[in-house]
Short mmCIF file of C-alpha atoms in Angstrom, two decimals:
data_model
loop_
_atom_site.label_atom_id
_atom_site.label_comp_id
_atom_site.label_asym_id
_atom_site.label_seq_id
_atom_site.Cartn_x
_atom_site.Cartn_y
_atom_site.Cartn_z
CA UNK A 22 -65.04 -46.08 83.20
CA UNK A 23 -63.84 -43.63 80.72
CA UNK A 24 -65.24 -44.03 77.02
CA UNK A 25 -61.79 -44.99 74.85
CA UNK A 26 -59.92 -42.24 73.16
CA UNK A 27 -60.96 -42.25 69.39
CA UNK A 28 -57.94 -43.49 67.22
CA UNK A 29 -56.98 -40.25 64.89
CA UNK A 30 -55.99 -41.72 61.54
CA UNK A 31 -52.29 -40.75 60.15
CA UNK A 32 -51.79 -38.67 57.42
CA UNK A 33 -51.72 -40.16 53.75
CA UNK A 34 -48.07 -40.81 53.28
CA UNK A 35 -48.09 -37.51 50.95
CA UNK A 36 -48.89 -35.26 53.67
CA UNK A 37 -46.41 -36.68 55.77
CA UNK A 38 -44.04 -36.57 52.70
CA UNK A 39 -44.87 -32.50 52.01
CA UNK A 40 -44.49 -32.00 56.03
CA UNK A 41 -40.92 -33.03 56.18
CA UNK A 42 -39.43 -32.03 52.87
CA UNK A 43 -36.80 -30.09 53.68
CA UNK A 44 -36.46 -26.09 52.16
CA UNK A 45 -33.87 -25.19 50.33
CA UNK A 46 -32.73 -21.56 49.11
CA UNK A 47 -30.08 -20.18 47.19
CA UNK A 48 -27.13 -18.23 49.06
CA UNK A 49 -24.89 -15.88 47.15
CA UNK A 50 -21.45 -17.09 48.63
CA UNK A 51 -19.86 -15.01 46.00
CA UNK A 52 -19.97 -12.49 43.75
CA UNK A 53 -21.98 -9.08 43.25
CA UNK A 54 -24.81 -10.02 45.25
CA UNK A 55 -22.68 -11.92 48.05
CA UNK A 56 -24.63 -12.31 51.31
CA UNK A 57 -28.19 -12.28 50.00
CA UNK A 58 -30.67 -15.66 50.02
CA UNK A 59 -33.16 -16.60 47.71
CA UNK A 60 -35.71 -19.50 48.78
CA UNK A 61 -36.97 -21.89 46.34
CA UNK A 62 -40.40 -22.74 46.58
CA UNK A 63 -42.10 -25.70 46.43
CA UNK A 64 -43.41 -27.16 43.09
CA UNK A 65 -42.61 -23.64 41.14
CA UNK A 66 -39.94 -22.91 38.66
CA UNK A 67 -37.34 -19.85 39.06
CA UNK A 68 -35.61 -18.34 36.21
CA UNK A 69 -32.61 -16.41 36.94
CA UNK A 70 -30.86 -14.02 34.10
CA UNK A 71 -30.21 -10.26 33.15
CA UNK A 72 -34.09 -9.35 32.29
CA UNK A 73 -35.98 -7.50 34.83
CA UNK A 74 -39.01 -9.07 34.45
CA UNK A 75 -37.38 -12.28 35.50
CA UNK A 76 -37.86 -14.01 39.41
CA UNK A 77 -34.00 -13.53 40.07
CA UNK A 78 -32.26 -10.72 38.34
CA UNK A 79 -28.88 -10.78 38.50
CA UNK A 80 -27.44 -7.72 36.70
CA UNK A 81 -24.01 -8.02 35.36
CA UNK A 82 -22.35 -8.97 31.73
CA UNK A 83 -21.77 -12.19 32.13
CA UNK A 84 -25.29 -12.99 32.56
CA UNK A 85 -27.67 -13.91 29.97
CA UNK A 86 -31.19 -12.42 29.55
CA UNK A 87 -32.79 -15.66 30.54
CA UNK A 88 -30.00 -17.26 31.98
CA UNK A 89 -31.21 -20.61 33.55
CA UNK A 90 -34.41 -22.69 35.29
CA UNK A 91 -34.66 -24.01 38.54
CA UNK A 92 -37.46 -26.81 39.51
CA UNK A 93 -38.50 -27.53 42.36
CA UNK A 94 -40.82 -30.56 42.54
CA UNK A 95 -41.13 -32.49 45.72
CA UNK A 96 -37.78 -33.13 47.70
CA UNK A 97 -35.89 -32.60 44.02
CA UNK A 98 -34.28 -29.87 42.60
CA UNK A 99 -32.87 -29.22 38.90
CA UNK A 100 -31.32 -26.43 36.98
CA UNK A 101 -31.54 -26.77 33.72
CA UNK A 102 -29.07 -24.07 31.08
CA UNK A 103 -31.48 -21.71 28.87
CA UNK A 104 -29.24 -21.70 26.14
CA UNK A 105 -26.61 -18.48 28.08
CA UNK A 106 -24.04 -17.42 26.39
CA UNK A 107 -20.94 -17.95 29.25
CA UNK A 108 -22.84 -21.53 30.93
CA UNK A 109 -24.08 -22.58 33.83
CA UNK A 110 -22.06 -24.62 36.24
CA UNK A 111 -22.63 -27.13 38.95
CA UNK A 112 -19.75 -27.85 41.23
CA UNK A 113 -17.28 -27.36 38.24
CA UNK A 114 -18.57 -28.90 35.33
CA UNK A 115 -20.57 -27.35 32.94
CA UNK A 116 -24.34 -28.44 32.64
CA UNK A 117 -27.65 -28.66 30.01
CA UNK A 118 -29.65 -30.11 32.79
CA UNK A 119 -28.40 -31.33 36.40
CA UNK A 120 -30.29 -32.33 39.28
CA UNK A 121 -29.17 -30.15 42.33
CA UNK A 122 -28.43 -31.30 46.32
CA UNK A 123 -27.92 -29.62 49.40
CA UNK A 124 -24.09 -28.36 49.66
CA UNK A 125 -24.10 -27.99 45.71
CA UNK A 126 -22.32 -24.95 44.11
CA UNK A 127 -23.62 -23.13 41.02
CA UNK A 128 -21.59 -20.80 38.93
CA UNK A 129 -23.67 -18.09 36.82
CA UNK A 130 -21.87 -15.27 35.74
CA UNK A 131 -19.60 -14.30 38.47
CA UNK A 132 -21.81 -15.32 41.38
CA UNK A 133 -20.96 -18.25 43.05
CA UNK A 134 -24.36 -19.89 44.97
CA UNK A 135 -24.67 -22.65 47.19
CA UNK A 136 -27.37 -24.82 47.30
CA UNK A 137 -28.90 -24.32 51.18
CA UNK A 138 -31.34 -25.53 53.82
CA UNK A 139 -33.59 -22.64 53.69
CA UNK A 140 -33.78 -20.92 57.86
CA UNK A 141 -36.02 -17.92 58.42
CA UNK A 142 -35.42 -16.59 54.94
CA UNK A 143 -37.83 -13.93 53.22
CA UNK A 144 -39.91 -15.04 50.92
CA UNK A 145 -39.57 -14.75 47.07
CA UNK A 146 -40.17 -11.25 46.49
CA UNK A 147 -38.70 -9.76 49.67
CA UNK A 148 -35.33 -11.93 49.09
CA UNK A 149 -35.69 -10.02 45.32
CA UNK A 150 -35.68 -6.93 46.65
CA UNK A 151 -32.70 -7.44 48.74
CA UNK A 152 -31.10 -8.23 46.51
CA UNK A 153 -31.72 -5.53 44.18
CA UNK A 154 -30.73 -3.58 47.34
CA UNK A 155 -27.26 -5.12 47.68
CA UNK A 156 -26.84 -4.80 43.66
CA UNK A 157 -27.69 -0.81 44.04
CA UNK A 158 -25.12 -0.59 47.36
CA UNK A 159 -22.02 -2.13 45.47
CA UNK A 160 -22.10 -1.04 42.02
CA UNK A 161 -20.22 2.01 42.53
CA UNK A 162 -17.93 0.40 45.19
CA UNK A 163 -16.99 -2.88 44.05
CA UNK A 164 -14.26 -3.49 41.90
CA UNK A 165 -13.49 -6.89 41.79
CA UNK A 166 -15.47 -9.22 40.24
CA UNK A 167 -15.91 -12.54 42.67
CA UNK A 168 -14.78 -12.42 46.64
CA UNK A 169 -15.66 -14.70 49.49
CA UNK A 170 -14.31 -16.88 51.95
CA UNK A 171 -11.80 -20.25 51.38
CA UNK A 172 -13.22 -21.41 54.20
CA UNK A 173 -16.78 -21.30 52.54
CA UNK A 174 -15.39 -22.11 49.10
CA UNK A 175 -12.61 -24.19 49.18
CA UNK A 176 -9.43 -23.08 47.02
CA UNK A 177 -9.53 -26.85 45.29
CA UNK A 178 -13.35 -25.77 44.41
CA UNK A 179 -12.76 -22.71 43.20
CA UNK A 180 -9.66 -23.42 40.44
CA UNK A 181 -11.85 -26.54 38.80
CA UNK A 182 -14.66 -23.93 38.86
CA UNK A 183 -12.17 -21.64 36.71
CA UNK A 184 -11.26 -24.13 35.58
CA UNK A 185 -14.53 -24.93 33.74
CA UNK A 186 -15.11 -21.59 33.19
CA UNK A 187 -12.25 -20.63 31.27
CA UNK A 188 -11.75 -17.71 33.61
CA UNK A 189 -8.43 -15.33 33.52
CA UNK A 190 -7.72 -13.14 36.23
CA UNK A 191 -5.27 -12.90 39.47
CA UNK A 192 -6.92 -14.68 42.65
CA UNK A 193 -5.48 -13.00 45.61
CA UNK A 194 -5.85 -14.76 49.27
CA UNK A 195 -5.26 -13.38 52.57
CA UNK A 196 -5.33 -15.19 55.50
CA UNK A 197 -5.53 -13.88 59.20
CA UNK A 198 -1.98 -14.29 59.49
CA UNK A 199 -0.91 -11.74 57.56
CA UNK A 200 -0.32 -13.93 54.66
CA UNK A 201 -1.01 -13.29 50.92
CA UNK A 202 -0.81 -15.49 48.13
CA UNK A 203 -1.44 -14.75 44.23
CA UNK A 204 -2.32 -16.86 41.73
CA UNK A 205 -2.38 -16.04 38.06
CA UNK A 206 -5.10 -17.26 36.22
CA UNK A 207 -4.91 -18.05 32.18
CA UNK A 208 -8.70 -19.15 30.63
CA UNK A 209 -9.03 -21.13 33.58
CA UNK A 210 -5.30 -22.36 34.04
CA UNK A 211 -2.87 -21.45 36.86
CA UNK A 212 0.25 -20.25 35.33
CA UNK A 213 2.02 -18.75 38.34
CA UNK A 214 1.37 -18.31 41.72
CA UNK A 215 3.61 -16.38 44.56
CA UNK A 216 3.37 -16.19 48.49
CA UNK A 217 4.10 -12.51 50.47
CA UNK A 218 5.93 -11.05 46.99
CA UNK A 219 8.48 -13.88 46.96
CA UNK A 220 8.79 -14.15 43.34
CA UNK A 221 12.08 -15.79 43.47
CA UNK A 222 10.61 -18.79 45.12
CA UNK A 223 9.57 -21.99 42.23
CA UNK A 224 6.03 -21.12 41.46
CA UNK A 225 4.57 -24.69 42.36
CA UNK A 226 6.11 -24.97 45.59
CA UNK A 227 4.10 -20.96 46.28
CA UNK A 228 0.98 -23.14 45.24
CA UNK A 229 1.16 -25.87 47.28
CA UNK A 230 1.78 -23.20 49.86
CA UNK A 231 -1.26 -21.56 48.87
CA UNK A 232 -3.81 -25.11 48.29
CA UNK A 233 -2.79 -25.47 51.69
CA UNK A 234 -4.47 -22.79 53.09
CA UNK A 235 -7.90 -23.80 54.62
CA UNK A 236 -8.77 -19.81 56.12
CA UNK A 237 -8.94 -16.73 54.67
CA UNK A 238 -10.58 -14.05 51.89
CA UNK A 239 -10.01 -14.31 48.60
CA UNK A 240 -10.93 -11.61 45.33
CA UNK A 241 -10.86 -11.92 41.60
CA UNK A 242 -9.16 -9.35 40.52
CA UNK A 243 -8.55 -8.31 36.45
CA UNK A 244 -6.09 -10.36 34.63
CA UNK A 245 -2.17 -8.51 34.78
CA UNK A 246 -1.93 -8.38 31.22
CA UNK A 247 1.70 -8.17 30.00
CA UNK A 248 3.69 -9.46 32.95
CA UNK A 249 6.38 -11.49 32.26
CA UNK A 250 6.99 -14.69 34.41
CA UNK A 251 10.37 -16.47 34.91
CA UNK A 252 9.18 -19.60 35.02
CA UNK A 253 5.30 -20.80 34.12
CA UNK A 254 2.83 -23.56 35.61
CA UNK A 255 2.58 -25.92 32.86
CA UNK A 256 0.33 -28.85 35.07
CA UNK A 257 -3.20 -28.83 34.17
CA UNK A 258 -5.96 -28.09 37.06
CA UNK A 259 -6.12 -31.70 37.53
CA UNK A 260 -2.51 -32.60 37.94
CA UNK A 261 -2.32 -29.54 40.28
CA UNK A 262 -4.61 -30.87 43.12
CA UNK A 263 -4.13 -34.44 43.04
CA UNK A 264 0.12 -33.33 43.57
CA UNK A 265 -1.45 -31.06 46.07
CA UNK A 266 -3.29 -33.65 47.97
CA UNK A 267 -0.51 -35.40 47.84
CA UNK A 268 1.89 -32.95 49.45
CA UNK A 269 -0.96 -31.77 52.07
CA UNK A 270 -1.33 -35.27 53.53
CA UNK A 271 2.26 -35.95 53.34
CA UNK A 272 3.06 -32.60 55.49
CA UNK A 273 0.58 -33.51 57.67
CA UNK A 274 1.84 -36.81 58.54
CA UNK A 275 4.69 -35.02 59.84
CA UNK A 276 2.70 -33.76 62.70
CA UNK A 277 3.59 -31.31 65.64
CA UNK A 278 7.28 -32.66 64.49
CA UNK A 279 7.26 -29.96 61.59
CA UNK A 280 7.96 -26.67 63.13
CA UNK A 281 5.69 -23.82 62.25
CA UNK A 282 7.11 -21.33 59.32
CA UNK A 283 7.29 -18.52 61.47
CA UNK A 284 10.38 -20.68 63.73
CA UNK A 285 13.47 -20.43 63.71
CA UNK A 286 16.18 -23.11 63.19
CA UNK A 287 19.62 -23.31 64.25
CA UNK A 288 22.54 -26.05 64.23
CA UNK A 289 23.05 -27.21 67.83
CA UNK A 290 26.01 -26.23 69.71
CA UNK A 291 27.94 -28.19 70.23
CA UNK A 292 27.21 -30.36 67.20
CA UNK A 293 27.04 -34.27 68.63
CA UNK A 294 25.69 -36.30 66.01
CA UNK A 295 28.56 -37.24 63.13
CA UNK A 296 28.07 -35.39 59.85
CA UNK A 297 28.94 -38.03 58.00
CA UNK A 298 25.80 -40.23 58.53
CA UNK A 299 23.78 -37.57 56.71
CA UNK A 300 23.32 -37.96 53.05
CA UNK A 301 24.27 -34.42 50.60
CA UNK A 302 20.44 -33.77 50.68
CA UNK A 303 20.33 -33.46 54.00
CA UNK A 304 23.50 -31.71 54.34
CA UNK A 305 21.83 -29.03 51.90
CA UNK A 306 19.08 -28.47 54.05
CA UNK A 307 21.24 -28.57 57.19
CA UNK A 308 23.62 -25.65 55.55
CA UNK A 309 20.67 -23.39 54.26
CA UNK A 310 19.22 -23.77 58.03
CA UNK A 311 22.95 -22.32 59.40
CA UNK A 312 22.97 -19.42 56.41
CA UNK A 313 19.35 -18.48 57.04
CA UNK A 314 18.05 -19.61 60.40
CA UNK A 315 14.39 -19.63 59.57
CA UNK A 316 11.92 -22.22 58.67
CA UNK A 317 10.22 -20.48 55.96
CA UNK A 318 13.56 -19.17 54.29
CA UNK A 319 15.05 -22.31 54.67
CA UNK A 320 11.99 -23.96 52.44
CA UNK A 321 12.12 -20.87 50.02
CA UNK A 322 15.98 -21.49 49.23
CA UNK A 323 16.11 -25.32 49.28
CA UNK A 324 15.77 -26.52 45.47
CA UNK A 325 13.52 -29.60 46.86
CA UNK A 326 9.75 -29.62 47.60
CA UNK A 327 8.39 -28.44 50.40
CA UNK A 328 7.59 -32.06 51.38
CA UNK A 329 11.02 -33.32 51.01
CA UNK A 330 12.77 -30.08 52.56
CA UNK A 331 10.10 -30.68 55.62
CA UNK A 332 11.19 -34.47 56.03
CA UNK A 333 14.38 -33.54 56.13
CA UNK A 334 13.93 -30.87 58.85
CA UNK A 335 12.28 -33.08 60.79
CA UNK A 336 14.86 -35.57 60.46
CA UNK A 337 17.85 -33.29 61.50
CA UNK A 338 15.49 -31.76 64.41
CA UNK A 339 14.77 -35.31 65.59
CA UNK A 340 18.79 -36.42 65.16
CA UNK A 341 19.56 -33.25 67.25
CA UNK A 342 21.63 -32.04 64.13
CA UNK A 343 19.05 -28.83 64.44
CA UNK A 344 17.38 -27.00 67.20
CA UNK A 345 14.21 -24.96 66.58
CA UNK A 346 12.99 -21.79 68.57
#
């Protein structure tokens, strides 16, 4: 008979505790320093700002010497504001002191960083070096102060991050089909915005356009001091997106029904259904798809949403008023 196995006693719930507490690191999702990862270790504090002697250096203006803290302690995380001179910022509002989660965006400077479940990363000073490396390889080449990618930084995130930030500048998106959408930003305010140079078409129906857009690039680029606008955004950031949600969920209700923009339209031959069941609005919509004959022109010329314009279409299209191609 074999003697019995001696019982091994489990860890003290702390071990266990420090064993599966998750690793977290900053990633630069924006910004100068774009693409580079910074862990945060365990029970130690990181302060980020201009200086050199500092355990992140981020060099750039809008940076303050000493900047901001980060603690680590356990399985939580704070930042805590040192007192900089343009803020910190977690996931659009403006901080002393927050506690920090996985998926959380902070805004220092121009640098956008998300909060991270730390992979393979380098360790403290190796990820500082990088970095320094990436600073060194794009100061002579870049020239616009934030890029990245919509699909990593949602366009709703990114205005109420301007938003907080009283930024100005012109955000330019381009999306991989061929699309590209400005919008003008006023101390954190969209005042315009304009789709593929069509700046006859009513700003806020270009920026529900735009906050509709899921894919894509997008760059900062200096504000265009001195243009003149014909007609000016006067919703605040708020107003904007809820309208937008709005809109978004009402277009896609619509479904495979709503031909793409790129389609064409046309008024069946012969033309069955009686005209006079349709109401004017739909007769507007039903003459601007005979005088134009394309989706996308047809939403650009009608003097309705693009949610309303898009009901219509469907309507007609489903009434066999219209044919699409």
């Amino acid at each position: 008979m074999e003697p019995p196995v001696p019982k091994v006693p489990p860890p003290p719930p702390s071990m266990r505790q420090a064993a599966a507490a998750k690793q977290y690191a900053l990633r630069f999702i924006s910004g100068k320093y774009q693409g580079g990862e910074f862990p945060l270790p365990p029970n130690k504090e990181i302060v980020v700002g201009r200086s050199s002697e500092l355990d992140m250096v981020l060099v750039e203006d809008m940076v303050s010497r000493r900047h901001a803290k980060l603690t680590v302690t356990g399985d939580q995380m704070f930042i805590q504001d040192l007192g900089s001179t343009n803020g910190t910022f977690v996931n659009g509002e403006k901080i002393k002191r927050s506690a920090l989660s996985e998926g959380d965006r902070i805004l220092i400077g121009t640098s956008i960083i998300k909060v991270v479940v730390a992979g393979d990363a380098a360790n403290a000073s190796d990820a500082k070096a990088l970095m320094e490396d990436i600073s060194q390889g794009r100061r002579t080449s870049q020239v616009r102060t934030m890029s990245g990618s919509i699909a990593e930084i949602p366009l709703p995130d990114l205005l109420q991050l301007f938003s907080a930030s009283k930024k100005s500048g012109v955000l330019v998106i381009r999306t991989d089909r061929n699309d590209t959408g400005k919008l003008f930003i006023d101390a954190g305010r969209v005042i315009f915005a304009v789709v593929n140079e069509h700046y006859d078409v009513a700003p806020m129906k270009s920026l529900m356009r735009i906050l509709g857009w899921s894919t894509g690039q997008f760059d900062m680029d200096a504000p265009d001091e001195g243009r003149q606008f014909p007609e000016r955004i006067e919703m605040s950031t708020e107003g904007i997106l809820m309208e937008a949600m709005r809109q978004i969920d009402e277009i896609r209700r619509l479904g495979d029904d709503m031909p793409p923009l790129r389609a064409s339209v046309q008024v069946s031959v012969p033309l069955v259904p009686p005209l006079r069941d349709l109401a004017a609005e739909d007769l507007d919509v039903l003459q601007l798809a005979h005088n134009y004959g394309s989706v996308e022109t047809v939403l650009n010329k009608s003097l309705a949403s693009d949610v309303d314009t898009s009901t219509i279409l469907v309507k007609l299209l489903k009434g066999g008023y219209l044919r699409a191609e």
